[in-house]
Amino acid sequence: VQLQASGGGLVQAGGSLRLSCVASGLTFSRFVMGWFRQAPGKEREYVASITGSGSIKYYSNSAKDRFTISRDNAKNTVYLQMNSLKPEDTAVYYCAVTSIQATRPAAFGSWGQGTLVTVSS
């Protein structure tokens, strides 16, 4: 399984970014996809996840109301639309795959390389 995340960058507070993660080597629609983030000096933190069909979405408290996870199974791609970004959203964002909905990083078996999001104040 390979996951390739992209879409990070530098944005001002209040701005938006859309992250993408393309997956290969798996039957994409069968798996839950998740987004995590890790800020310098902090543990990896769950952000959001989405079931294989895309019908159910889960969010952390910090992500709900501002972030939207979605997927396009025809493109083997999961997205994270991030709006109203705050400096505390600054982190490396990772996509990951798992068989069953979870929020613990250890439950996810494959990870992308991460994409850096920097939010300036």
XYZ file of N, CA and C in Angstrom:
363
model
N 0.850 -1.196 0.000
C 0.000 0.000 0.000
C 0.887 1.248 0.000
N 0.520 2.167 -0.858
C 1.232 3.454 -0.886
C 0.223 4.588 -0.811
N 0.566 5.571 0.001
C -0.277 6.749 0.161
C 0.568 7.982 -0.117
N 0.062 8.851 -0.960
C 0.796 10.060 -1.332
C -0.058 11.272 -1.010
N 0.348 12.002 0.021
C -0.385 13.196 0.432
C 0.201 14.437 -0.219
N -0.647 15.395 -0.481
C -0.208 16.659 -1.071
C -1.198 17.758 -0.710
N -0.826 18.994 -1.049
C -1.734 20.105 -0.855
C -1.399 21.034 0.290
N -0.383 20.682 1.063
C 0.018 21.554 2.147
C 0.662 22.830 1.639
N 0.889 23.746 2.556
C 1.525 24.996 2.182
C 1.397 26.012 3.294
N 1.740 27.239 2.948
C 1.677 28.359 3.884
C 0.409 29.155 3.614
N -0.357 29.404 4.647
C -1.607 30.142 4.506
C -1.785 31.045 5.719
N -2.449 32.156 5.517
C -2.718 33.060 6.637
C -3.891 32.540 7.461
N -3.915 32.924 8.703
C -5.025 32.565 9.570
C -6.342 33.002 8.937
N -7.326 32.129 9.014
C -8.613 32.376 8.384
C -8.726 31.844 6.981
N -7.607 31.431 6.423
C -7.595 30.908 5.065
C -7.984 29.451 4.982
N -7.873 28.916 3.773
C -8.296 27.533 3.505
C -7.223 26.790 2.720
N -7.227 25.492 2.904
C -6.399 24.583 2.108
C -7.176 23.296 1.894
N -6.888 22.624 0.803
C -7.435 21.293 0.583
C -6.292 20.304 0.402
N -6.251 19.340 1.272
C -5.265 18.273 1.180
C -5.843 17.110 0.401
N -4.963 16.438 -0.321
C -5.345 15.244 -1.067
C -4.426 14.098 -0.697
N -4.934 12.901 -0.809
C -4.126 11.712 -0.558
C -4.555 10.645 -1.547
N -3.616 10.262 -2.399
C -3.888 9.241 -3.398
C -3.344 7.912 -2.895
N -4.171 6.894 -2.960
C -3.789 5.570 -2.476
C -3.621 4.599 -3.642
N -2.697 3.664 -3.467
C -2.515 2.605 -4.451
C -2.158 1.317 -3.730
N -2.380 0.200 -4.419
C -2.036 -1.088 -3.844
C -3.081 -1.680 -2.936
N -4.298 -1.164 -2.997
C -5.381 -1.691 -2.179
C -6.710 -1.461 -2.884
N -7.714 -2.211 -2.443
C -9.073 -1.966 -2.940
C -9.636 -0.821 -2.109
N -9.465 0.347 -2.626
C -9.626 1.589 -1.859
C -10.974 1.676 -1.154
N -12.030 1.329 -1.846
C -13.374 1.524 -1.308
C -13.682 0.618 -0.123
N -12.839 -0.344 0.157
C -13.065 -1.268 1.265
C -12.513 -0.758 2.591
N -11.774 0.336 2.542
C -11.043 0.758 3.722
C -11.466 2.128 4.237
N -11.373 2.255 5.547
C -11.531 3.554 6.197
C -10.256 4.361 5.960
N -10.422 5.611 5.623
C -9.290 6.510 5.446
C -9.323 7.577 6.524
N -8.149 7.909 7.018
C -8.068 8.900 8.080
C -7.019 9.953 7.803
N -7.206 11.072 8.467
C -6.195 12.141 8.472
C -5.750 12.357 9.915
N -4.454 12.496 10.071
C -3.844 12.822 11.350
C -2.925 14.014 11.145
N -2.495 14.585 12.239
C -1.502 15.652 12.148
C -0.546 15.566 13.318
N 0.628 16.114 13.092
C 1.645 16.124 14.141
C 2.381 17.447 14.111
N 2.233 18.189 15.177
C 2.939 19.449 15.333
C 4.301 19.179 15.972
N 5.264 20.074 15.778
C 6.595 19.875 16.368
C 6.531 19.661 17.874
N 7.151 18.600 18.331
C 7.203 18.329 19.754
C 5.948 17.730 20.346
N 4.975 17.424 19.493
C 3.712 16.871 19.991
C 3.454 15.490 19.391
N 2.546 14.778 20.006
C 2.177 13.461 19.499
C 1.273 13.597 18.274
N 1.246 12.529 17.506
C 0.370 12.502 16.347
C -1.084 12.514 16.826
N -1.887 13.332 16.171
C -3.250 13.612 16.626
C -4.254 13.275 15.536
N -5.303 12.596 15.933
C -6.385 12.265 15.000
C -7.117 13.535 14.576
N -7.447 13.614 13.277
C -8.186 14.758 12.762
C -9.575 14.336 12.267
N -9.606 13.374 11.368
C -10.884 12.967 10.774
C -10.717 11.625 10.093
N -11.837 10.955 9.852
C -11.825 9.709 9.104
C -13.154 9.533 8.391
N -13.145 8.624 7.419
C -14.309 8.421 6.584
C -14.400 6.950 6.204
N -15.600 6.409 6.244
C -15.792 5.007 5.911
C -15.581 4.763 4.416
N -15.485 3.506 4.052
C -15.169 3.135 2.684
C -16.132 3.676 1.644
N -17.392 3.678 1.980
C -18.405 4.191 1.055
C -18.485 5.710 1.075
N -17.911 6.312 2.098
C -18.004 7.757 2.261
C -19.251 8.217 2.985
N -20.047 7.278 3.439
C -21.339 7.644 4.011
C -21.247 8.136 5.449
N -20.193 7.769 6.157
C -20.043 8.182 7.552
C -18.681 8.856 7.723
N -18.731 9.989 8.388
C -17.516 10.778 8.614
C -17.383 11.055 10.103
N -16.159 11.064 10.552
C -15.867 11.316 11.952
C -14.847 12.454 12.040
N -14.974 13.241 13.092
C -14.078 14.376 13.270
C -13.641 14.499 14.727
N -12.437 15.015 14.902
C -12.018 15.410 16.237
C -12.737 16.705 16.604
N -12.711 17.022 17.877
C -13.357 18.262 18.314
C -12.714 19.478 17.660
N -11.411 19.411 17.437
C -10.719 20.560 16.857
C -11.016 20.715 15.366
N -11.466 19.658 14.719
C -11.695 19.694 13.273
C -13.162 19.928 12.886
N -14.046 19.477 13.727
C -15.462 19.578 13.332
C -15.856 21.046 13.196
N -16.723 21.309 12.281
C -17.234 22.651 11.950
C -16.270 23.460 11.096
N -15.000 23.014 10.966
C -14.053 23.754 10.126
C -13.476 22.894 9.001
N -13.313 21.606 9.256
C -12.713 20.695 8.286
C -13.780 19.759 7.734
N -13.584 19.337 6.488
C -14.489 18.372 5.863
C -13.661 17.289 5.183
N -13.913 16.052 5.548
C -13.254 14.927 4.888
C -14.191 14.374 3.830
N -13.617 13.981 2.710
C -14.400 13.378 1.638
C -13.498 12.418 0.871
N -14.104 11.645 -0.015
C -13.318 10.709 -0.808
C -13.965 10.529 -2.168
N -13.112 10.186 -3.109
C -13.554 9.848 -4.458
C -12.996 8.454 -4.756
N -13.827 7.453 -4.627
C -13.345 6.088 -4.788
C -12.923 5.778 -6.223
N -13.464 6.486 -7.171
C -13.054 6.286 -8.562
C -11.620 6.769 -8.793
N -11.173 7.684 -7.946
C -9.823 8.235 -8.070
C -8.895 7.749 -6.970
N -9.387 6.857 -6.126
C -8.567 6.361 -4.998
C -7.990 7.512 -4.176
N -8.805 8.501 -3.933
C -8.326 9.714 -3.295
C -9.235 10.119 -2.139
N -8.598 10.533 -1.061
C -9.310 11.117 0.068
C -8.841 12.562 0.221
N -9.761 13.410 0.619
C -9.497 14.844 0.720
C -9.754 15.333 2.144
N -9.110 16.425 2.473
C -9.402 17.142 3.713
C -9.473 18.623 3.375
N -10.687 19.136 3.358
C -10.897 20.563 3.141
C -10.825 21.259 4.494
N -9.904 22.192 4.600
C -9.689 22.882 5.862
C -9.996 24.366 5.685
N -10.953 24.836 6.429
C -11.367 26.236 6.382
C -11.109 26.910 7.726
N -11.135 28.218 7.713
C -10.936 28.998 8.949
C -9.712 28.523 9.720
N -8.627 28.380 9.008
C -7.418 27.830 9.617
C -6.868 28.753 10.691
N -6.290 28.125 11.711
C -5.720 28.835 12.845
C -4.243 28.482 12.961
N -3.449 29.335 13.585
C -2.021 29.006 13.764
C -1.821 27.659 14.459
N -2.713 27.297 15.349
C -2.576 26.018 16.050
C -2.872 24.815 15.157
N -3.313 25.050 13.929
C -3.479 23.959 12.961
C -2.159 23.629 12.268
N -1.130 24.405 12.509
C 0.175 24.160 11.904
C 0.710 22.796 12.321
N 1.015 21.960 11.324
C 1.466 20.597 11.595
C 1.783 19.921 10.272
N 2.407 18.771 10.371
C 2.488 17.870 9.225
C 1.233 17.014 9.248
N 0.540 16.961 8.136
C -0.698 16.205 8.031
C -0.435 14.902 7.278
N -0.936 13.826 7.850
C -0.728 12.494 7.298
C -2.076 11.844 6.967
N -2.096 11.107 5.880
C -3.241 10.247 5.617
C -2.862 8.812 5.978
N -3.855 8.039 6.295
C -3.609 6.673 6.742
C -4.829 5.811 6.439
N -4.618 4.503 6.463
C -5.681 3.568 6.105
C -5.849 2.518 7.191
N -7.087 2.123 7.408
C -7.390 1.083 8.377
C -8.621 0.311 7.927
N -8.803 -0.871 8.532
C -9.952 -1.700 8.153
C -11.226 -1.325 8.885
N -11.055 -0.857 10.115
C -12.215 -0.555 10.956
C -12.042 0.834 11.540
N -13.100 1.587 11.627
C -13.045 2.952 12.151
C -12.294 2.992 13.476
N -11.384 3.934 13.572
C -10.580 4.096 14.775
C -10.067 5.519 14.826
N -9.584 5.915 15.990
C -8.961 7.226 16.131
C -7.519 7.123 16.619
N -7.117 5.941 17.085
C -5.742 5.775 17.546
C -4.814 5.564 16.364
N -3.688 6.261 16.333
C -2.736 6.071 15.228
C -2.297 4.613 15.070
N -2.175 3.902 16.169
C -1.708 2.518 16.105
C -2.672 1.608 15.373
N -3.905 2.022 15.241
C -4.905 1.203 14.550
C -4.815 1.323 13.038
N -4.041 2.283 12.563
C -3.907 2.514 11.124
C -2.634 1.847 10.635
N -2.762 1.064 9.564
C -1.647 0.215 9.162
C -0.691 0.822 8.156
N -1.163 1.727 7.339
C -0.303 2.314 6.318
C -0.443 3.826 6.359
N 0.683 4.495 6.121
C 0.730 5.942 6.253
C 1.367 6.578 5.034
N 0.894 7.765 4.699
C 1.553 8.573 3.699
C 2.748 9.287 4.305
N 3.440 10.057 3.465
C 4.676 10.712 3.904
C 4.424 12.025 4.622
N 3.227 12.525 4.556
C 2.891 13.773 5.229
C 3.058 14.987 4.334
N 2.255 15.987 4.615
C 2.348 17.263 3.920
C 2.248 18.373 4.954
N 3.138 19.349 4.852
C 3.255 20.379 5.874
C 2.249 21.502 5.630
N 1.519 21.810 6.671
C 0.604 22.951 6.673
C 1.111 23.956 7.687
N 1.333 25.180 7.236
C 1.795 26.250 8.117
C 0.790 27.386 8.046
N 0.256 27.752 9.196
C -0.735 28.823 9.269
C -0.106 29.992 10.005
N 0.018 31.102 9.336
C 0.623 32.286 9.950
C -0.448 33.172 10.569
N -0.055 33.855 11.626
C -1.013 34.716 12.336
C -1.012 36.118 11.776
